[in-house]
Amino acid sequence: MNGTTAQSATAPAVPTKADLIEEFAAIGNAYYQDFAAVAARHGLTSVQAKALAVLVRQPLPMRGIAEQLVCDASNVTGLVDRLETRGLVRREVGASDRRIKIVAATEAGEAAIRAVRADMQTTHQALDLLSDGERSVLFELLTRLRPVLEQKS
Amino acid sequence: MNGTTAQSATAPAVPTKADLIEEFAAIGNAYYQDFAAVAARHGLTSVQAKALAVLVRQPLPMRGIAEQLVCDASNVTGLVDRLETRGLVRREVGASDRRIKIVAATEAGEAAIRAVRADMQTTHQALDLLSDGERSVLFELLTRLRPVLEQKS
DNA sequence: TATTGTTATACTCTATAACTATA
DNA sequence: TATAGTTATAGAGTATAACAATA
């Protein structure tokens, strides 16, 4: 792995942060590929599916969607247009500020993202490799990482 | 979490697979956002950076790149054209089969992807939260998941 | 005949800049 | 004047279909 320490074969050295980053990158890319491929089979681009997944968690104004997608706000108009045409999301005028439009996933939108997640067989198969105890450990570690990882860079 | 078992507060129930999938999705998306944002700062689109990361690991024929990127082979022509124009990759004619063009990252390409990885501060900060022992555990779990997760769906 | 890479076309994603409606 | 959303435009990513070169 890093070769800086000579330990026994049964107790490998602690991985360097670079090792972990590389593994994290590979896992992140592989997950995203499964997500994009399954979304495509369901007639959604990866961006449409990602937007839908975000909106299922909570309704957001146009600019909030842009933040979540890390893209310019101008793109969100067309993106939401296409999702709205297919009945997957709904625009609602903001109550306090009429400039704001709140976008929410419809029932059809929620069903679509549920179907995509259920169909991510590669990811399911990978997680099936773990025992209950390992799943608990992984879940706990990821839950710790998530708040920091979701901050803006 | 799932509420199906009533255990003590210090020993939470084993997360369901759905819980873990959701956490995995959130982590995967957050990682990808950091990657895309940093790549953009370095003048690369996320697809260009991903292709470069793949080619740093190993040279690939055009169709191999398409497989890794989960996209049609016809797209790869333009993608590699743009990377080649900037001196980040190089096309080489295959030795055994002259139809095949092997694409390899140049030194500049390797340097570019190294710079992107080093600049992913959000991901670095997240991983800094873990102790050496936790890093080892996470690394081992991810290493187990990776071969299955990298298979085609 | 089958396969590799390319080209042509059309649609989607993306950023920048300018515009409108509202605050 | 500042902000939320939109429109216009141009470059990049994407799939489908058709093509040339090679196997």
CSV table of C-alpha atoms (C1' of nucleotides) in Angstrom, one decimal:
chain,number,residue,atom,x,y,z
A,1,MET,CA,0.0,0.0,0.0
A,2,ASN,CA,2.5,2.6,1.0
A,3,GLY,CA,5.5,0.5,2.0
A,4,THR,CA,6.7,2.9,4.7
A,5,THR,CA,6.2,0.4,7.5
A,6,ALA,CA,7.2,-3.3,7.6
A,7,GLN,CA,4.5,-5.1,9.5
A,8,SER,CA,3.2,-8.6,9.5
A,9,ALA,CA,1.1,-9.8,6.6
A,10,THR,CA,-2.0,-10.1,8.8
A,11,ALA,CA,-1.8,-6.5,10.1
A,12,PRO,CA,-1.4,-4.2,7.1
A,13,ALA,CA,-0.2,-0.7,7.5
A,14,VAL,CA,-2.7,2.1,8.0
A,15,PRO,CA,-3.6,3.4,4.5
A,16,THR,CA,-2.3,6.8,3.7
A,17,LYS,CA,-4.9,9.5,3.1
A,18,ALA,CA,-3.9,9.4,-0.6
A,19,ASP,CA,-4.8,5.7,-0.6
A,20,LEU,CA,-8.1,6.4,0.9
A,21,ILE,CA,-8.8,9.3,-1.4
A,22,GLU,CA,-8.1,7.0,-4.4
A,23,GLU,CA,-10.4,4.3,-3.1
A,24,PHE,CA,-13.0,6.9,-2.3
A,25,ALA,CA,-12.7,8.3,-5.9
A,26,ALA,CA,-13.0,4.8,-7.4
A,27,ILE,CA,-16.1,4.0,-5.3
A,28,GLY,CA,-17.7,7.4,-5.9
A,29,ASN,CA,-17.2,7.1,-9.7
A,30,ALA,CA,-18.5,3.5,-9.8
A,31,TYR,CA,-21.6,4.5,-7.8
A,32,TYR,CA,-22.2,7.4,-10.1
A,33,GLN,CA,-21.9,5.2,-13.2
A,34,ASP,CA,-24.5,2.8,-11.8
A,35,PHE,CA,-26.8,5.7,-11.0
A,36,ALA,CA,-26.4,7.3,-14.4
A,37,ALA,CA,-26.8,4.0,-16.3
A,38,VAL,CA,-30.0,3.1,-14.4
A,39,ALA,CA,-31.4,6.6,-14.7
A,40,ALA,CA,-30.9,6.4,-18.5
A,41,ARG,CA,-32.8,3.1,-18.6
A,42,HIS,CA,-35.6,4.9,-16.9
A,43,GLY,CA,-35.6,7.7,-19.4
A,44,LEU,CA,-33.9,10.3,-17.2
A,45,THR,CA,-30.5,12.0,-17.7
A,46,SER,CA,-28.2,11.8,-14.7
A,47,VAL,CA,-28.8,15.5,-14.0
A,48,GLN,CA,-32.6,15.1,-14.1
A,49,ALA,CA,-32.4,12.1,-11.8
A,50,LYS,CA,-30.1,14.0,-9.4
A,51,ALA,CA,-32.4,17.0,-9.3
A,52,LEU,CA,-35.3,14.7,-8.7
A,53,ALA,CA,-33.5,13.0,-5.8
A,54,VAL,CA,-32.8,16.4,-4.3
A,55,LEU,CA,-36.4,17.6,-4.6
A,56,VAL,CA,-37.8,14.4,-3.1
A,57,ARG,CA,-35.8,15.2,0.0
A,58,GLN,CA,-37.2,18.7,0.1
A,59,PRO,CA,-38.8,21.3,-2.2
A,60,LEU,CA,-36.4,24.0,-3.2
A,61,PRO,CA,-36.4,27.4,-5.0
A,62,MET,CA,-34.7,27.5,-8.4
A,63,ARG,CA,-31.5,28.9,-7.0
A,64,GLY,CA,-31.4,26.2,-4.3
A,65,ILE,CA,-31.5,23.6,-7.0
A,66,ALA,CA,-28.6,25.3,-8.8
A,67,GLU,CA,-26.6,25.1,-5.5
A,68,GLN,CA,-27.3,21.4,-5.0
A,69,LEU,CA,-26.4,20.7,-8.6
A,70,VAL,CA,-23.3,23.0,-8.5
A,71,CYS,CA,-24.4,24.7,-11.7
A,72,ASP,CA,-25.5,28.2,-12.7
A,73,ALA,CA,-29.0,29.2,-11.9
A,74,SER,CA,-29.8,29.8,-15.6
A,75,ASN,CA,-29.6,26.1,-16.3
A,76,VAL,CA,-32.2,25.2,-13.9
A,77,THR,CA,-35.0,26.9,-15.9
A,78,GLY,CA,-34.7,24.4,-18.8
A,79,LEU,CA,-34.0,21.5,-16.5
A,80,VAL,CA,-37.2,22.1,-14.4
A,81,ASP,CA,-39.1,22.9,-17.7
A,82,ARG,CA,-38.4,19.4,-18.9
A,83,LEU,CA,-39.2,17.7,-15.6
A,84,GLU,CA,-42.4,19.7,-15.3
A,85,THR,CA,-43.5,18.8,-18.9
A,86,ARG,CA,-43.2,15.2,-17.9
A,87,GLY,CA,-45.2,15.8,-14.7
A,88,LEU,CA,-42.3,14.9,-12.4
A,89,VAL,CA,-42.1,18.2,-10.6
A,90,ARG,CA,-44.3,21.2,-9.9
A,91,ARG,CA,-43.6,25.0,-9.7
A,92,GLU,CA,-45.3,26.9,-6.9
A,93,VAL,CA,-45.1,30.6,-6.3
A,94,GLY,CA,-43.5,31.6,-3.0
A,95,ALA,CA,-45.8,32.8,-0.3
A,96,SER,CA,-43.7,35.6,1.2
A,97,ASP,CA,-41.7,36.6,-1.9
A,98,ARG,CA,-43.4,36.4,-5.2
A,99,ARG,CA,-40.1,36.4,-7.1
A,100,ILE,CA,-39.4,32.9,-5.7
A,101,LYS,CA,-40.7,29.7,-7.3
A,102,ILE,CA,-40.6,26.7,-5.1
A,103,VAL,CA,-40.1,23.5,-7.0
A,104,ALA,CA,-41.5,20.2,-5.5
A,105,ALA,CA,-41.4,16.6,-6.7
A,106,THR,CA,-44.9,15.2,-7.6
A,107,GLU,CA,-46.0,11.7,-6.7
A,108,ALA,CA,-44.9,10.6,-10.2
A,109,GLY,CA,-41.5,12.2,-9.5
A,110,GLU,CA,-41.1,10.4,-6.2
A,111,ALA,CA,-42.1,7.1,-7.8
A,112,ALA,CA,-39.5,7.6,-10.5
A,113,ILE,CA,-36.6,8.2,-8.2
A,114,ARG,CA,-37.7,5.2,-6.0
A,115,ALA,CA,-37.8,3.0,-9.1
A,116,VAL,CA,-34.3,4.2,-10.1
A,117,ARG,CA,-32.9,3.4,-6.6
A,118,ALA,CA,-34.5,0.0,-6.5
A,119,ASP,CA,-33.0,-0.8,-9.9
A,120,MET,CA,-29.4,0.0,-9.0
A,121,GLN,CA,-28.6,-3.7,-8.8
A,122,THR,CA,-24.8,-3.2,-9.0
A,123,THR,CA,-24.9,-1.1,-5.9
A,124,HIS,CA,-27.2,-3.5,-4.1
A,125,GLN,CA,-25.0,-6.4,-5.0
A,126,ALA,CA,-22.0,-4.6,-3.6
A,127,LEU,CA,-23.7,-3.8,-0.3
A,128,ASP,CA,-24.9,-7.4,0.0
A,129,LEU,CA,-21.3,-8.4,0.4
A,130,LEU,CA,-21.3,-6.9,3.9
A,131,SER,CA,-22.4,-8.6,7.1
A,132,ASP,CA,-24.9,-6.7,9.4
A,133,GLY,CA,-22.0,-5.7,11.7
A,134,GLU,CA,-20.0,-4.3,8.7
A,135,ARG,CA,-23.0,-2.5,7.4
A,136,SER,CA,-23.5,-0.8,10.8
A,137,VAL,CA,-19.9,0.3,10.8
A,138,LEU,CA,-19.9,1.6,7.3
A,139,PHE,CA,-23.2,3.4,7.9
A,140,GLU,CA,-21.8,5.0,11.0
A,141,LEU,CA,-18.6,6.1,9.3
A,142,LEU,CA,-20.5,7.6,6.3
A,143,THR,CA,-22.9,9.4,8.5
A,144,ARG,CA,-20.0,11.0,10.2
A,145,LEU,CA,-18.4,12.1,6.9
A,146,ARG,CA,-21.6,13.3,5.2
A,147,PRO,CA,-22.1,16.7,6.9
A,148,VAL,CA,-18.6,17.9,6.1
A,149,LEU,CA,-18.6,16.4,2.6
A,150,GLU,CA,-21.8,18.2,1.8
A,151,GLN,CA,-20.3,21.6,2.5
A,152,LYS,CA,-19.4,23.8,-0.4
A,153,SER,CA,-15.7,23.8,-1.4
B,1,MET,CA,-33.6,4.7,11.5
B,2,ASN,CA,-36.0,1.9,10.8
B,3,GLY,CA,-37.9,1.6,14.1
B,4,THR,CA,-38.5,-2.1,13.8
B,5,THR,CA,-36.4,-2.9,16.8
B,6,ALA,CA,-36.5,-1.2,20.2
B,7,GLN,CA,-32.9,-1.3,21.5
B,8,SER,CA,-31.0,0.9,23.9
B,9,ALA,CA,-29.9,4.4,22.8
B,10,THR,CA,-26.2,3.3,22.9
B,11,ALA,CA,-26.7,0.3,20.6
B,12,PRO,CA,-28.7,1.5,17.6
B,13,ALA,CA,-30.4,-1.0,15.3
B,14,VAL,CA,-28.6,-2.4,12.3
B,15,PRO,CA,-29.4,0.0,9.4
B,16,THR,CA,-31.6,-1.4,6.7
B,17,LYS,CA,-30.1,-1.8,3.2
B,18,ALA,CA,-32.3,1.1,2.2
B,19,ASP,CA,-30.8,3.3,4.9
B,20,LEU,CA,-27.3,2.4,3.7
B,21,ILE,CA,-28.2,2.9,0.0
B,22,GLU,CA,-29.5,6.4,0.9
B,23,GLU,CA,-26.4,7.3,2.8
B,24,PHE,CA,-24.2,5.9,0.0
B,25,ALA,CA,-26.1,7.9,-2.5
B,26,ALA,CA,-25.7,11.1,-0.5
B,27,ILE,CA,-22.0,10.5,0.0
B,28,GLY,CA,-21.5,9.5,-3.7
B,29,ASN,CA,-23.3,12.7,-4.9
B,30,ALA,CA,-21.4,14.9,-2.4
B,31,TYR,CA,-18.1,13.4,-3.5
B,32,TYR,CA,-19.0,13.9,-7.2
B,33,GLN,CA,-19.9,17.6,-6.5
B,34,ASP,CA,-16.5,18.2,-5.0
B,35,PHE,CA,-14.8,16.5,-7.9
B,36,ALA,CA,-16.8,18.4,-10.5
B,37,ALA,CA,-16.4,21.8,-8.8
B,38,VAL,CA,-12.6,21.4,-8.4
B,39,ALA,CA,-12.2,20.1,-11.9
B,40,ALA,CA,-14.0,23.1,-13.2
B,41,ARG,CA,-11.6,25.4,-11.3
B,42,HIS,CA,-8.8,23.6,-13.1
B,43,GLY,CA,-10.4,24.2,-16.5
B,44,LEU,CA,-11.7,20.7,-16.9
B,45,THR,CA,-15.3,19.5,-17.3
B,46,SER,CA,-16.2,16.6,-15.0
B,47,VAL,CA,-16.3,14.2,-17.9
B,48,GLN,CA,-12.8,15.3,-19.1
B,49,ALA,CA,-11.4,14.9,-15.6
B,50,LYS,CA,-13.1,11.5,-15.2
B,51,ALA,CA,-11.7,10.3,-18.5
B,52,LEU,CA,-8.2,11.6,-17.5
B,53,ALA,CA,-8.4,9.8,-14.2
B,54,VAL,CA,-9.3,6.6,-16.0
B,55,LEU,CA,-6.5,7.0,-18.5
B,56,VAL,CA,-3.9,7.7,-15.8
B,57,ARG,CA,-4.7,4.3,-14.3
B,58,GLN,CA,-4.2,2.6,-17.7
B,59,PRO,CA,-4.2,3.5,-21.4
B,60,LEU,CA,-7.4,2.4,-23.2
B,61,PRO,CA,-8.8,2.1,-26.7
B,62,MET,CA,-11.6,4.5,-27.6
B,63,ARG,CA,-14.3,1.9,-26.9
B,64,GLY,CA,-12.7,1.1,-23.5
B,65,ILE,CA,-13.1,4.8,-22.6
B,66,ALA,CA,-16.7,4.7,-23.6
B,67,GLU,CA,-17.3,1.7,-21.4
B,68,GLN,CA,-15.6,3.3,-18.4
B,69,LEU,CA,-17.6,6.5,-18.9
B,70,VAL,CA,-20.9,4.6,-19.6
B,71,CYS,CA,-21.5,6.5,-22.8
B,72,ASP,CA,-21.7,5.7,-26.5
B,73,ALA,CA,-18.4,5.3,-28.4
B,74,SER,CA,-19.2,8.1,-30.8
B,75,ASN,CA,-18.9,10.7,-28.0
B,76,VAL,CA,-15.3,9.7,-27.2
B,77,THR,CA,-13.9,11.0,-30.5
B,78,GLY,CA,-14.7,14.6,-29.6
B,79,LEU,CA,-13.8,14.2,-25.9
B,80,VAL,CA,-10.4,12.8,-26.8
B,81,ASP,CA,-10.0,15.4,-29.5
B,82,ARG,CA,-10.4,18.2,-26.9
B,83,LEU,CA,-8.0,16.5,-24.4
B,84,GLU,CA,-5.5,15.9,-27.2
B,85,THR,CA,-5.6,19.5,-28.4
B,86,ARG,CA,-4.6,20.5,-24.8
B,87,GLY,CA,-1.8,18.0,-24.7
B,88,LEU,CA,-3.3,16.0,-21.9
B,89,VAL,CA,-3.6,12.7,-23.8
B,90,ARG,CA,-2.0,11.0,-26.8
B,91,ARG,CA,-3.5,8.7,-29.4
B,92,GLU,CA,-1.3,5.7,-30.4
B,93,VAL,CA,-2.1,3.2,-33.2
B,94,GLY,CA,-2.6,-0.3,-31.9
B,95,ALA,CA,0.2,-2.8,-32.6
B,96,SER,CA,-1.7,-5.9,-33.4
B,97,ASP,CA,-4.9,-4.4,-34.8
B,98,ARG,CA,-4.6,-1.2,-36.8
B,99,ARG,CA,-8.2,-0.3,-36.3
B,100,ILE,CA,-7.6,0.3,-32.6
B,101,LYS,CA,-6.3,3.6,-31.2
B,102,ILE,CA,-4.8,3.4,-27.7
B,103,VAL,CA,-5.3,6.6,-25.7
B,104,ALA,CA,-2.8,7.3,-23.0
B,105,ALA,CA,-2.4,10.2,-20.5
B,106,THR,CA,0.6,12.4,-21.1
B,107,GLU,CA,2.8,13.8,-18.2
B,108,ALA,CA,0.7,17.0,-18.4
B,109,GLY,CA,-2.4,14.9,-18.1
B,110,GLU,CA,-1.1,13.0,-15.1
B,111,ALA,CA,-0.1,16.3,-13.4
B,112,ALA,CA,-3.5,17.7,-14.1
B,113,ILE,CA,-5.4,14.9,-12.4
B,114,ARG,CA,-3.0,14.9,-9.5
B,115,ALA,CA,-3.6,18.6,-9.0
B,116,VAL,CA,-7.4,18.1,-9.0
B,117,ARG,CA,-7.2,15.3,-6.4
B,118,ALA,CA,-4.9,17.4,-4.2
B,119,ASP,CA,-7.3,20.4,-4.4
B,120,MET,CA,-10.4,18.4,-3.3
B,121,GLN,CA,-10.4,20.1,0.1
B,122,THR,CA,-13.9,19.2,1.1
B,123,THR,CA,-13.2,15.5,0.6
B,124,HIS,CA,-9.8,15.8,2.4
B,125,GLN,CA,-11.5,17.6,5.3
B,126,ALA,CA,-14.2,14.9,5.6
B,127,LEU,CA,-11.6,12.1,5.7
B,128,ASP,CA,-9.6,14.1,8.3
B,129,LEU,CA,-12.4,13.5,10.7
B,130,LEU,CA,-11.5,9.8,11.0
B,131,SER,CA,-8.9,8.3,13.2
B,132,ASP,CA,-6.2,6.0,11.8
B,133,GLY,CA,-8.1,2.9,12.9
B,134,GLU,CA,-11.4,4.2,11.3
B,135,ARG,CA,-9.5,4.9,8.1
B,136,SER,CA,-8.2,1.4,8.0
B,137,VAL,CA,-11.7,0.0,8.5
B,138,LEU,CA,-13.2,2.3,5.9
B,139,PHE,CA,-10.5,1.5,3.4
B,140,GLU,CA,-10.9,-2.3,4.0
B,141,LEU,CA,-14.7,-2.1,3.5
B,142,LEU,CA,-14.4,0.1,0.4
B,143,THR,CA,-11.8,-2.2,-1.1
B,144,ARG,CA,-14.2,-5.2,-0.6
B,145,LEU,CA,-17.0,-3.3,-2.3
B,146,ARG,CA,-15.1,-1.9,-5.2
B,147,PRO,CA,-14.7,-5.0,-7.5
B,148,VAL,CA,-18.5,-5.7,-7.5
B,149,LEU,CA,-19.4,-2.0,-7.7
B,150,GLU,CA,-17.2,-1.6,-10.8
B,151,GLN,CA,-19.0,-4.3,-12.7
B,152,LYS,CA,-21.5,-3.4,-15.4
B,153,SER,CA,-25.1,-3.2,-14.5
C,1,DT,C1',-19.4,-10.2,-42.1
C,2,DA,C1',-18.1,-8.1,-37.9
C,3,DT,C1',-15.6,-4.5,-35.4
C,4,DT,C1',-13.1,0.1,-34.5
C,5,DG,C1',-13.3,4.6,-34.9
C,6,DT,C1',-15.4,8.6,-37.1
C,7,DT,C1',-19.0,11.8,-38.9
C,8,DA,C1',-23.7,14.0,-39.0
C,9,DT,C1',-27.6,15.2,-36.4
C,10,DA,C1',-30.5,16.4,-32.6
C,11,DC,C1',-31.2,17.1,-27.8
C,12,DT,C1',-29.4,18.1,-23.1
C,13,DC,C1',-26.2,20.3,-19.9
C,14,DT,C1',-23.3,24.2,-18.8
C,15,DA,C1',-21.6,29.1,-18.2
C,16,DT,C1',-21.9,34.1,-19.4
C,17,DA,C1',-24.4,38.1,-20.2
C,18,DA,C1',-28.5,40.7,-20.5
C,19,DC,C1',-33.3,41.1,-19.3
C,20,DT,C1',-38.1,41.2,-16.2
C,21,DA,C1',-40.4,41.4,-12.2
C,22,DT,C1',-40.3,41.9,-7.4
C,23,DA,C1',-38.2,43.5,-3.2
D,1,DT,C1',-30.2,49.0,-5.8
D,2,DA,C1',-30.3,44.3,-5.2
D,3,DT,C1',-32.2,39.7,-5.9
D,4,DA,C1',-35.1,35.5,-8.3
D,5,DG,C1',-36.0,33.8,-12.3
D,6,DT,C1',-35.8,33.8,-17.4
D,7,DT,C1',-33.9,34.3,-22.1
D,8,DA,C1',-30.2,34.2,-25.7
D,9,DT,C1',-26.1,32.3,-27.1
D,10,DA,C1',-22.2,29.3,-27.5
D,11,DG,C1',-19.4,25.2,-26.2
D,12,DA,C1',-19.5,20.6,-24.3
D,13,DG,C1',-21.8,15.9,-23.3
D,14,DT,C1',-25.1,12.4,-25.0
D,15,DA,C1',-27.5,8.9,-28.2
D,16,DT,C1',-28.8,7.2,-32.9
D,17,DA,C1',-27.7,6.2,-37.4
D,18,DA,C1',-24.6,5.8,-41.2
D,19,DC,C1',-19.9,5.5,-43.0
D,20,DA,C1',-14.7,4.1,-44.0
D,21,DA,C1',-10.9,1.2,-42.8
D,22,DT,C1',-9.5,-3.1,-41.0
D,23,DA,C1',-10.1,-7.8,-39.4
